[in-house]
Amino acid sequence: MKTNVFTTKETIFGQVEVVRLEIESKQKRLSACDEELVQKILDKVVADNREFATEKEQLRYLSALTRELVWQEANTEESDEIISRLKSNDQLFAQKFFYGTNPYGCNISRFRSKILSNIKQTYKVDVPIEEFGDILYTFLWNNGTWSVLDKYSRKSSFFCWLAEVAQHELIRYLEEMKIINVNRERTAGNTRLLGMSVAPEMWEYIINDMMPNGLYKDVLYATLVERKDEKIMVKKFGLDAEDLHKMQKKAEADLKDRLIRSDSNYEELVLRDKSSRNVEVSEEFTKEFFQWQEWKNETNPLADVLGVDLDKKELQEKVVEFLYAIPEKLKWTEEERIVWTLRFIEDTAPAEVAERVGRKRSWVDTKYSRLNVRFNKAIKKWWIKNAK
């Protein structure tokens, strides 16, 4: 089924209007007119030259493409203004940006509280708001060059990218000042990549910097940066689905090994220890998780299914790995996987999830609720089939 340009143009106009309303509801600006945006999207449609089996498949493609490009336009406009004002040494703007407290204003308060809370929970260290602002300001300022800002590629929200950068720099600073001690005895086997919860532009920068040209790099780039559909990747790399998954795991292991052995500190941005993750799954959690099952003698109900004779730490690792694999098994879309993973596993605030996926908070709440219904049904079926 070929794309009809005239029908497509009318469809995109309607979708652009919807996305524009979402953007404006978040107090963001979008100066480009609808005609300009539609033309950019049409140019991309022509360049992709895709065929579709059904009209529904075509509409999904157009909707996703429209949302991506229109939000990219808004993110670019927002980031250009912020970067321009910082580089022009606008002191009043910098003061409000790095030390402001209005969560709806143009400042870092929208992610600051979560980072400081994570640091306190993980390292038992209280970092004052003012000190955090000083650390991030000094790092970005970089002797007046503001060169770090040049690494932002405008593929997602500037604040999502900056949050990753800020957390990395804060950990580096606290470690350098001997305030915290980060255990770096890591291996590819005892760590995991954060995957889709890391912004694409951050992966692009890291993969280009760390990986040599070759198949592993291409697979990682397609998976983590371009976030291509599995069917497209199977065709692109000439592999079946099973071999593609094996290749992805080998590529990820190679990247983890390079990250661990390098002195770049990228690992704090995109790696987590399997044995001491920020994600904690307690026995109380598993009790609630499988609340429809009867427990016998307080034995953990997952033990027989995920592995016998596991200690508490090993069982927790198995549970977390199991949870991260669920969206793939249920064939959820990338957007659904991000929403559910961030909310259910990472316990990310709904407002932050909404910003990451370019949606309204109400949409995230509704989507998350519906995904949980599907999740619970699937888990019950899985339990009946696998429990002994």
mmCIF file of C-alpha atoms in Angstrom:
data_model
loop_
_atom_site.group_PDB
_atom_site.id
_atom_site.type_symbol
_atom_site.label_atom_id
_atom_site.label_comp_id
_atom_site.label_asym_id
_atom_site.label_seq_id
_atom_site.Cartn_x
_atom_site.Cartn_y
_atom_site.Cartn_z
ATOM 1 C CA MET A 1 0.000 0.000 0.000
ATOM 2 C CA LYS A 2 1.634 3.207 -1.233
ATOM 3 C CA THR A 3 1.303 6.524 0.607
ATOM 4 C CA ASN A 4 -1.217 8.956 -0.912
ATOM 5 C CA VAL A 5 0.435 12.381 -0.588
ATOM 6 C CA PHE A 6 -2.798 14.369 -0.607
ATOM 7 C CA THR A 7 -4.532 12.200 1.992
ATOM 8 C CA THR A 8 -1.335 12.096 4.021
ATOM 9 C CA LYS A 9 -1.060 15.893 4.035
ATOM 10 C CA GLU A 10 -4.578 16.291 5.409
ATOM 11 C CA THR A 11 -3.920 13.674 8.092
ATOM 12 C CA ILE A 12 -0.650 15.288 9.159
ATOM 13 C CA PHE A 13 -2.264 18.732 9.422
ATOM 14 C CA GLY A 14 -4.719 17.365 11.968
ATOM 15 C CA GLN A 15 -2.011 15.576 13.931
ATOM 16 C CA VAL A 16 0.235 18.645 13.960
ATOM 17 C CA GLU A 17 -2.565 20.671 15.545
ATOM 18 C CA VAL A 18 -2.975 18.079 18.303
ATOM 19 C CA VAL A 19 0.753 17.924 19.094
ATOM 20 C CA ARG A 20 0.988 21.725 19.054
ATOM 21 C CA LEU A 21 -1.716 21.903 21.741
ATOM 22 C CA GLU A 22 0.225 19.402 23.858
ATOM 23 C CA ILE A 23 3.408 21.427 23.498
ATOM 24 C CA GLU A 24 1.698 24.699 24.374
ATOM 25 C CA SER A 25 0.040 23.067 27.400
ATOM 26 C CA LYS A 26 3.558 22.518 28.762
ATOM 27 C CA GLN A 27 4.324 26.239 28.401
ATOM 28 C CA LYS A 28 6.686 25.578 25.502
ATOM 29 C CA ARG A 29 6.839 27.636 22.341
ATOM 30 C CA LEU A 30 6.614 26.472 18.756
ATOM 31 C CA SER A 31 7.183 29.345 16.331
ATOM 32 C CA ALA A 32 7.041 27.334 13.111
ATOM 33 C CA CYS A 33 3.628 27.500 11.437
ATOM 34 C CA ASP A 34 1.613 24.376 10.630
ATOM 35 C CA GLU A 35 2.464 24.574 6.925
ATOM 36 C CA GLU A 36 6.207 24.543 7.642
ATOM 37 C CA LEU A 37 5.895 21.590 10.007
ATOM 38 C CA VAL A 38 3.707 19.609 7.606
ATOM 39 C CA GLN A 39 6.195 20.135 4.793
ATOM 40 C CA LYS A 40 9.090 18.868 6.931
ATOM 41 C CA ILE A 41 7.090 15.781 7.824
ATOM 42 C CA LEU A 42 6.107 15.176 4.203
ATOM 43 C CA ASP A 43 9.752 15.451 3.152
ATOM 44 C CA LYS A 44 10.610 12.750 5.686
ATOM 45 C CA VAL A 45 7.708 10.577 4.466
ATOM 46 C CA VAL A 46 8.986 10.815 0.895
ATOM 47 C CA ALA A 47 12.553 10.061 2.015
ATOM 48 C CA ASP A 48 11.434 6.993 4.000
ATOM 49 C CA ASN A 49 9.408 5.707 1.011
ATOM 50 C CA ARG A 50 7.681 3.084 3.125
ATOM 51 C CA GLU A 51 4.887 0.730 2.144
ATOM 52 C CA PHE A 52 2.146 -0.357 4.538
ATOM 53 C CA ALA A 53 0.030 -3.472 4.771
ATOM 54 C CA THR A 54 -2.986 -1.610 6.151
ATOM 55 C CA GLU A 55 -4.284 1.916 6.540
ATOM 56 C CA LYS A 56 -4.077 1.520 10.324
ATOM 57 C CA GLU A 57 -0.359 0.753 10.077
ATOM 58 C CA GLN A 58 0.146 3.846 7.929
ATOM 59 C CA LEU A 59 -1.719 6.046 10.420
ATOM 60 C CA ARG A 60 0.444 4.750 13.285
ATOM 61 C CA TYR A 61 3.560 5.587 11.298
ATOM 62 C CA LEU A 62 2.347 9.103 10.467
ATOM 63 C CA SER A 63 1.294 9.750 14.052
ATOM 64 C CA ALA A 64 4.635 8.635 15.474
ATOM 65 C CA LEU A 65 6.608 10.558 12.857
ATOM 66 C CA THR A 66 4.570 13.731 13.381
ATOM 67 C CA ARG A 67 4.985 13.581 17.134
ATOM 68 C CA GLU A 68 8.718 12.978 16.845
ATOM 69 C CA LEU A 69 9.429 15.801 14.398
ATOM 70 C CA VAL A 70 7.116 18.398 15.946
ATOM 71 C CA TRP A 71 8.465 17.760 19.437
ATOM 72 C CA GLN A 72 11.980 17.888 18.027
ATOM 73 C CA GLU A 73 11.170 21.314 16.595
ATOM 74 C CA ALA A 74 9.870 22.502 19.978
ATOM 75 C CA ASN A 75 12.838 21.025 21.847
ATOM 76 C CA THR A 76 15.229 22.710 19.438
ATOM 77 C CA GLU A 77 13.544 26.069 19.900
ATOM 78 C CA GLU A 78 13.617 25.749 23.693
ATOM 79 C CA SER A 79 17.209 24.535 23.866
ATOM 80 C CA ASP A 80 18.494 27.145 21.408
ATOM 81 C CA GLU A 81 17.155 29.921 23.599
ATOM 82 C CA ILE A 82 18.559 28.449 26.815
ATOM 83 C CA ILE A 83 21.980 27.742 25.317
ATOM 84 C CA SER A 84 22.117 31.173 23.669
ATOM 85 C CA ARG A 85 21.305 32.995 26.904
ATOM 86 C CA LEU A 86 23.798 30.963 28.926
ATOM 87 C CA LYS A 87 26.569 31.468 26.389
ATOM 88 C CA SER A 88 25.858 35.223 26.290
ATOM 89 C CA ASN A 89 26.628 35.303 30.040
ATOM 90 C CA ASP A 90 23.155 36.551 30.960
ATOM 91 C CA GLN A 91 23.744 36.491 34.717
ATOM 92 C CA LEU A 92 20.121 37.083 35.709
ATOM 93 C CA PHE A 93 18.960 34.199 33.517
ATOM 94 C CA ALA A 94 21.760 31.943 34.822
ATOM 95 C CA GLN A 95 20.792 32.734 38.425
ATOM 96 C CA LYS A 96 17.174 31.732 37.823
ATOM 97 C CA PHE A 97 18.142 28.727 35.684
ATOM 98 C CA PHE A 98 20.579 27.102 38.145
ATOM 99 C CA TYR A 99 19.029 28.157 41.461
ATOM 100 C CA GLY A 100 15.330 28.763 40.698
ATOM 101 C CA THR A 101 12.673 26.826 42.597
ATOM 102 C CA ASN A 102 9.595 27.247 40.395
ATOM 103 C CA PRO A 103 8.955 23.762 38.935
ATOM 104 C CA TYR A 104 7.114 25.336 35.995
ATOM 105 C CA GLY A 105 9.844 27.859 35.245
ATOM 106 C CA CYS A 106 12.859 27.581 32.988
ATOM 107 C CA ASN A 107 15.216 26.104 35.567
ATOM 108 C CA ILE A 108 16.714 22.830 36.790
ATOM 109 C CA SER A 109 14.270 22.376 39.675
ATOM 110 C CA ARG A 110 12.231 20.013 37.488
ATOM 111 C CA PHE A 111 14.884 17.287 37.908
ATOM 112 C CA ARG A 112 16.998 18.568 40.811
ATOM 113 C CA SER A 113 14.933 17.102 43.660
ATOM 114 C CA LYS A 114 14.999 13.599 42.204
ATOM 115 C CA ILE A 115 18.767 13.627 41.690
ATOM 116 C CA LEU A 116 19.431 14.887 45.217
ATOM 117 C CA SER A 117 17.004 12.327 46.625
ATOM 118 C CA ASN A 118 18.769 9.515 44.734
ATOM 119 C CA ILE A 119 22.152 10.674 46.036
ATOM 120 C CA LYS A 120 20.866 10.759 49.601
ATOM 121 C CA GLN A 121 19.269 7.319 49.307
ATOM 122 C CA THR A 122 22.260 5.701 47.616
ATOM 123 C CA TYR A 123 25.214 7.409 49.336
ATOM 124 C CA LYS A 124 23.605 8.882 52.506
ATOM 125 C CA VAL A 125 24.816 12.349 51.531
ATOM 126 C CA ASP A 126 22.793 15.570 51.682
ATOM 127 C CA VAL A 127 23.682 18.031 48.919
ATOM 128 C CA PRO A 128 22.221 21.553 49.362
ATOM 129 C CA ILE A 129 20.346 23.077 46.420
ATOM 130 C CA GLU A 130 22.837 25.925 46.182
ATOM 131 C CA GLU A 131 25.825 23.564 46.080
ATOM 132 C CA PHE A 132 24.194 21.458 43.372
ATOM 133 C CA GLY A 133 23.624 24.640 41.333
ATOM 134 C CA ASP A 134 27.271 25.650 41.803
ATOM 135 C CA ILE A 135 28.536 22.237 40.696
ATOM 136 C CA LEU A 136 26.423 22.110 37.551
ATOM 137 C CA TYR A 137 27.044 25.772 36.683
ATOM 138 C CA THR A 138 30.834 25.348 36.993
ATOM 139 C CA PHE A 139 30.803 22.190 34.899
ATOM 140 C CA LEU A 140 28.722 23.671 32.084
ATOM 141 C CA TRP A 141 30.508 27.037 32.188
ATOM 142 C CA ASN A 142 33.861 25.268 31.668
ATOM 143 C CA ASN A 143 36.055 28.356 31.974
ATOM 144 C CA GLY A 144 33.661 30.446 29.917
ATOM 145 C CA THR A 145 33.475 28.117 26.900
ATOM 146 C CA TRP A 146 30.151 26.401 27.737
ATOM 147 C CA SER A 147 31.479 23.630 25.466
ATOM 148 C CA VAL A 148 29.500 20.860 27.201
ATOM 149 C CA LEU A 149 26.297 22.364 25.786
ATOM 150 C CA ASP A 150 27.564 21.675 22.264
ATOM 151 C CA LYS A 151 27.130 17.938 22.924
ATOM 152 C CA TYR A 152 23.338 18.269 23.099
ATOM 153 C CA SER A 153 21.983 16.950 19.774
ATOM 154 C CA ARG A 154 18.355 18.199 20.177
ATOM 155 C CA LYS A 155 16.740 14.804 19.667
ATOM 156 C CA SER A 156 14.842 14.969 22.966
ATOM 157 C CA SER A 157 14.030 17.450 25.707
ATOM 158 C CA PHE A 158 16.980 19.597 26.746
ATOM 159 C CA PHE A 159 16.075 19.042 30.394
ATOM 160 C CA CYS A 160 16.034 15.240 30.007
ATOM 161 C CA TRP A 161 19.522 15.382 28.538
ATOM 162 C CA LEU A 162 20.716 17.839 31.174
ATOM 163 C CA ALA A 163 19.371 15.674 34.006
ATOM 164 C CA GLU A 164 21.604 12.792 32.869
ATOM 165 C CA VAL A 165 24.601 15.098 32.569
ATOM 166 C CA ALA A 166 23.918 16.698 35.967
ATOM 167 C CA GLN A 167 23.699 13.393 37.838
ATOM 168 C CA HIS A 168 26.894 12.142 36.247
ATOM 169 C CA GLU A 169 28.793 15.318 37.129
ATOM 170 C CA LEU A 170 27.488 15.390 40.712
ATOM 171 C CA ILE A 171 28.659 11.810 41.326
ATOM 172 C CA ARG A 172 32.042 12.590 39.753
ATOM 173 C CA TYR A 173 32.404 15.705 41.914
ATOM 174 C CA LEU A 174 31.450 13.966 45.179
ATOM 175 C CA GLU A 175 33.836 11.137 44.415
ATOM 176 C CA GLU A 176 36.671 13.516 43.569
ATOM 177 C CA MET A 177 36.098 15.354 46.870
ATOM 178 C CA LYS A 178 36.274 11.992 48.725
ATOM 179 C CA ILE A 179 32.711 12.477 49.987
ATOM 180 C CA ILE A 180 31.517 9.220 48.430
ATOM 181 C CA ASN A 181 33.276 6.072 47.326
ATOM 182 C CA VAL A 182 31.977 4.502 44.144
ATOM 183 C CA ASN A 183 32.778 0.820 43.826
ATOM 184 C CA ARG A 184 34.207 0.316 40.353
ATOM 185 C CA GLU A 185 34.893 -3.392 40.521
ATOM 186 C CA ARG A 186 32.466 -4.088 37.737
ATOM 187 C CA THR A 187 32.247 -6.577 34.898
ATOM 188 C CA ALA A 188 30.026 -6.940 31.865
ATOM 189 C CA GLY A 189 28.317 -9.813 33.663
ATOM 190 C CA ASN A 190 27.406 -8.019 36.903
ATOM 191 C CA THR A 191 26.118 -4.822 35.291
ATOM 192 C CA ARG A 192 23.208 -3.843 33.060
ATOM 193 C CA LEU A 193 22.676 -1.016 30.591
ATOM 194 C CA LEU A 194 19.850 1.408 31.347
ATOM 195 C CA GLY A 195 18.663 1.070 27.763
ATOM 196 C CA MET A 196 15.640 3.089 26.655
ATOM 197 C CA SER A 197 15.458 5.148 29.849
ATOM 198 C CA VAL A 198 18.581 7.017 28.666
ATOM 199 C CA ALA A 199 18.020 9.767 26.095
ATOM 200 C CA PRO A 200 18.915 8.798 22.484
ATOM 201 C CA GLU A 201 21.390 11.670 22.094
ATOM 202 C CA MET A 202 23.288 10.511 25.166
ATOM 203 C CA TRP A 203 23.578 7.010 23.670
ATOM 204 C CA GLU A 204 24.635 8.528 20.341
ATOM 205 C CA TYR A 205 27.463 10.444 21.989
ATOM 206 C CA ILE A 206 28.642 7.470 24.057
ATOM 207 C CA ILE A 207 28.407 4.862 21.282
ATOM 208 C CA ASN A 208 30.253 7.084 18.794
ATOM 209 C CA ASP A 209 32.942 7.775 21.385
ATOM 210 C CA MET A 210 33.378 4.231 22.710
ATOM 211 C CA MET A 211 32.607 1.763 19.927
ATOM 212 C CA PRO A 212 34.791 1.047 16.868
ATOM 213 C CA ASN A 213 33.085 0.826 13.489
ATOM 214 C CA GLY A 214 31.535 -2.557 12.846
ATOM 215 C CA LEU A 215 28.466 -4.710 13.341
ATOM 216 C CA TYR A 216 28.331 -4.293 17.134
ATOM 217 C CA LYS A 217 28.301 -0.519 16.809
ATOM 218 C CA ASP A 218 25.663 -0.615 14.074
ATOM 219 C CA VAL A 219 23.395 -2.877 16.145
ATOM 220 C CA LEU A 220 23.744 -0.694 19.241
ATOM 221 C CA TYR A 221 23.108 2.454 17.233
ATOM 222 C CA ALA A 222 19.976 1.024 15.621
ATOM 223 C CA THR A 223 18.702 -0.253 18.993
ATOM 224 C CA LEU A 224 19.518 2.581 21.401
ATOM 225 C CA VAL A 225 19.788 5.694 19.219
ATOM 226 C CA GLU A 226 17.482 5.160 16.252
ATOM 227 C CA ARG A 227 15.269 2.764 18.260
ATOM 228 C CA LYS A 228 14.239 0.874 15.171
ATOM 229 C CA ASP A 229 11.475 -1.695 15.163
ATOM 230 C CA GLU A 230 12.646 -5.302 15.450
ATOM 231 C CA LYS A 231 11.219 -6.198 12.024
ATOM 232 C CA ILE A 232 13.221 -3.403 10.409
ATOM 233 C CA MET A 233 16.408 -4.488 12.206
ATOM 234 C CA VAL A 234 15.938 -8.127 11.207
ATOM 235 C CA LYS A 235 15.753 -7.067 7.568
ATOM 236 C CA LYS A 236 18.585 -4.550 7.851
ATOM 237 C CA PHE A 237 21.103 -6.951 9.418
ATOM 238 C CA GLY A 238 19.940 -10.097 7.617
ATOM 239 C CA LEU A 239 19.266 -11.979 10.841
ATOM 240 C CA ASP A 240 16.261 -13.788 12.242
ATOM 241 C CA ALA A 241 14.777 -12.504 15.514
ATOM 242 C CA GLU A 242 16.632 -15.000 17.711
ATOM 243 C CA ASP A 243 20.028 -14.264 16.159
ATOM 244 C CA LEU A 244 19.335 -10.520 16.376
ATOM 245 C CA HIS A 245 18.708 -10.816 20.125
ATOM 246 C CA LYS A 246 21.958 -12.765 20.541
ATOM 247 C CA MET A 247 23.825 -10.105 18.568
ATOM 248 C CA GLN A 248 22.312 -7.340 20.699
ATOM 249 C CA LYS A 249 23.430 -9.089 23.885
ATOM 250 C CA LYS A 250 26.973 -9.559 22.551
ATOM 251 C CA ALA A 251 27.128 -5.914 21.452
ATOM 252 C CA GLU A 252 25.849 -4.745 24.841
ATOM 253 C CA ALA A 253 28.429 -6.909 26.628
ATOM 254 C CA ASP A 254 31.187 -5.424 24.472
ATOM 255 C CA LEU A 255 29.998 -1.883 25.218
ATOM 256 C CA LYS A 256 29.737 -2.587 28.960
ATOM 257 C CA ASP A 257 33.270 -3.954 28.995
ATOM 258 C CA ARG A 258 34.596 -0.866 27.200
ATOM 259 C CA LEU A 259 32.704 1.447 29.554
ATOM 260 C CA ILE A 260 34.044 -0.333 32.631
ATOM 261 C CA ARG A 261 37.651 -0.338 31.411
ATOM 262 C CA SER A 262 37.631 3.283 30.252
ATOM 263 C CA ASP A 263 38.270 6.347 32.410
ATOM 264 C CA SER A 264 35.418 8.302 30.802
ATOM 265 C CA ASN A 265 32.950 7.881 33.722
ATOM 266 C CA TYR A 266 30.191 7.214 31.178
ATOM 267 C CA GLU A 267 29.366 4.132 33.213
ATOM 268 C CA GLU A 268 27.671 6.230 35.894
ATOM 269 C CA LEU A 269 25.324 7.555 33.235
ATOM 270 C CA VAL A 270 24.256 4.315 31.600
ATOM 271 C CA LEU A 271 25.319 1.371 33.785
ATOM 272 C CA ARG A 272 23.857 -0.048 36.980
ATOM 273 C CA ASP A 273 25.171 -2.852 39.187
ATOM 274 C CA LYS A 274 22.998 -5.944 39.186
ATOM 275 C CA SER A 275 23.833 -6.668 42.793
ATOM 276 C CA SER A 276 23.144 -3.188 44.169
ATOM 277 C CA ARG A 277 20.719 -1.486 41.847
ATOM 278 C CA ASN A 278 18.659 1.575 42.563
ATOM 279 C CA VAL A 279 15.703 -0.745 41.857
ATOM 280 C CA GLU A 280 15.023 -2.688 45.039
ATOM 281 C CA VAL A 281 12.572 -5.592 44.984
ATOM 282 C CA SER A 282 11.744 -6.683 48.523
ATOM 283 C CA GLU A 283 9.955 -9.803 49.683
ATOM 284 C CA GLU A 284 7.002 -7.565 50.494
ATOM 285 C CA PHE A 285 6.990 -6.495 46.869
ATOM 286 C CA THR A 286 6.892 -10.063 45.597
ATOM 287 C CA LYS A 287 4.123 -10.894 48.048
ATOM 288 C CA GLU A 288 2.042 -8.060 46.657
ATOM 289 C CA PHE A 289 3.201 -8.849 43.144
ATOM 290 C CA PHE A 290 1.745 -12.345 43.366
ATOM 291 C CA GLN A 291 -1.001 -11.535 45.850
ATOM 292 C CA TRP A 292 -3.500 -13.892 44.184
ATOM 293 C CA GLN A 293 -1.344 -16.871 45.145
ATOM 294 C CA GLU A 294 -1.221 -18.589 48.530
ATOM 295 C CA TRP A 295 2.119 -18.655 50.264
ATOM 296 C CA LYS A 296 3.145 -21.821 52.046
ATOM 297 C CA ASN A 297 5.387 -21.483 55.093
ATOM 298 C CA GLU A 298 6.321 -17.944 53.971
ATOM 299 C CA THR A 299 8.381 -19.363 51.104
ATOM 300 C CA ASN A 300 8.991 -16.802 48.377
ATOM 301 C CA PRO A 301 6.611 -17.776 45.520
ATOM 302 C CA LEU A 302 9.171 -16.900 42.876
ATOM 303 C CA ALA A 303 11.863 -19.244 44.106
ATOM 304 C CA ASP A 304 10.617 -22.379 42.393
ATOM 305 C CA VAL A 305 9.875 -20.548 39.163
ATOM 306 C CA LEU A 306 12.952 -18.358 38.769
ATOM 307 C CA GLY A 307 15.419 -20.710 40.380
ATOM 308 C CA VAL A 308 15.723 -22.876 43.458
ATOM 309 C CA ASP A 309 18.235 -22.358 46.267
ATOM 310 C CA LEU A 310 18.661 -18.656 45.469
ATOM 311 C CA ASP A 311 19.643 -16.295 48.253
ATOM 312 C CA LYS A 312 17.737 -13.039 48.725
ATOM 313 C CA LYS A 313 20.113 -10.983 46.587
ATOM 314 C CA GLU A 314 20.150 -13.487 43.726
ATOM 315 C CA LEU A 315 16.377 -13.729 43.781
ATOM 316 C CA GLN A 316 16.042 -9.953 43.617
ATOM 317 C CA GLU A 317 18.286 -9.865 40.545
ATOM 318 C CA LYS A 318 16.141 -12.508 38.878
ATOM 319 C CA VAL A 319 12.938 -10.588 39.638
ATOM 320 C CA VAL A 320 14.285 -7.327 38.208
ATOM 321 C CA GLU A 321 15.559 -9.068 35.071
ATOM 322 C CA PHE A 322 12.176 -10.740 34.740
ATOM 323 C CA LEU A 323 10.361 -7.406 34.995
ATOM 324 C CA TYR A 324 12.535 -5.701 32.382
ATOM 325 C CA ALA A 325 11.838 -8.544 29.953
ATOM 326 C CA ILE A 326 8.050 -8.331 30.234
ATOM 327 C CA PRO A 327 7.384 -5.454 27.754
ATOM 328 C CA GLU A 328 9.332 -7.282 25.051
ATOM 329 C CA LYS A 329 7.446 -10.523 25.657
ATOM 330 C CA LEU A 330 4.124 -8.671 25.462
ATOM 331 C CA LYS A 331 5.252 -6.942 22.239
ATOM 332 C CA TRP A 332 4.526 -3.475 23.607
ATOM 333 C CA THR A 333 5.514 -0.435 21.587
ATOM 334 C CA GLU A 334 8.686 1.424 22.502
ATOM 335 C CA GLU A 335 6.626 4.225 24.037
ATOM 336 C CA GLU A 336 4.592 1.770 26.140
ATOM 337 C CA ARG A 337 7.759 0.031 27.283
ATOM 338 C CA ILE A 338 9.344 3.316 28.381
ATOM 339 C CA VAL A 339 6.235 4.456 30.274
ATOM 340 C CA TRP A 340 5.729 1.168 32.115
ATOM 341 C CA THR A 341 9.413 0.566 32.867
ATOM 342 C CA LEU A 342 9.985 4.064 34.220
ATOM 343 C CA ARG A 343 6.808 4.088 36.311
ATOM 344 C CA PHE A 344 6.617 0.477 37.532
ATOM 345 C CA ILE A 345 10.283 -0.471 37.912
ATOM 346 C CA GLU A 346 12.236 2.782 38.200
ATOM 347 C CA ASP A 347 9.484 4.589 40.178
ATOM 348 C CA THR A 348 10.000 7.729 38.093
ATOM 349 C CA ALA A 349 7.624 10.617 38.778
ATOM 350 C CA PRO A 350 4.699 10.787 36.287
ATOM 351 C CA ALA A 351 5.548 14.379 35.329
ATOM 352 C CA GLU A 352 9.094 13.367 34.391
ATOM 353 C CA VAL A 353 7.847 10.406 32.370
ATOM 354 C CA ALA A 354 5.421 12.725 30.564
ATOM 355 C CA GLU A 355 8.270 15.030 29.581
ATOM 356 C CA ARG A 356 10.437 12.161 28.391
ATOM 357 C CA VAL A 357 7.808 10.827 26.025
ATOM 358 C CA GLY A 358 6.384 14.233 25.045
ATOM 359 C CA ARG A 359 2.921 13.552 26.429
ATOM 360 C CA LYS A 360 0.533 15.075 28.947
ATOM 361 C CA ARG A 361 0.668 13.891 32.565
ATOM 362 C CA SER A 362 -2.943 12.718 32.294
ATOM 363 C CA TRP A 363 -2.058 10.628 29.226
ATOM 364 C CA VAL A 364 0.809 8.949 31.091
ATOM 365 C CA ASP A 365 -1.441 8.131 34.051
ATOM 366 C CA THR A 366 -4.099 6.616 31.795
ATOM 367 C CA LYS A 367 -1.603 4.677 29.680
ATOM 368 C CA TYR A 368 0.214 3.355 32.761
ATOM 369 C CA SER A 369 -3.064 2.208 34.310
ATOM 370 C CA ARG A 370 -4.055 0.343 31.125
ATOM 371 C CA LEU A 371 -0.628 -1.236 30.780
ATOM 372 C CA ASN A 372 -0.848 -2.510 34.340
ATOM 373 C CA VAL A 373 -4.159 -4.195 33.568
ATOM 374 C CA ARG A 374 -2.527 -5.980 30.624
ATOM 375 C CA PHE A 375 0.514 -6.745 32.759
ATOM 376 C CA ASN A 376 -1.534 -8.334 35.546
ATOM 377 C CA LYS A 377 -3.460 -10.528 33.114
ATOM 378 C CA ALA A 378 -0.237 -11.693 31.454
ATOM 379 C CA ILE A 379 1.443 -12.404 34.807
ATOM 380 C CA LYS A 380 -1.471 -14.505 36.024
ATOM 381 C CA LYS A 381 -1.327 -16.592 32.836
ATOM 382 C CA TRP A 382 2.459 -16.898 33.179
ATOM 383 C CA TRP A 383 2.146 -17.972 36.819
ATOM 384 C CA ILE A 384 -0.466 -20.637 36.110
ATOM 385 C CA LYS A 385 1.701 -22.016 33.326
ATOM 386 C CA ASN A 386 5.064 -21.952 35.117
ATOM 387 C CA ALA A 387 4.399 -22.336 38.854
ATOM 388 C CA LYS A 388 4.972 -25.797 40.255
#
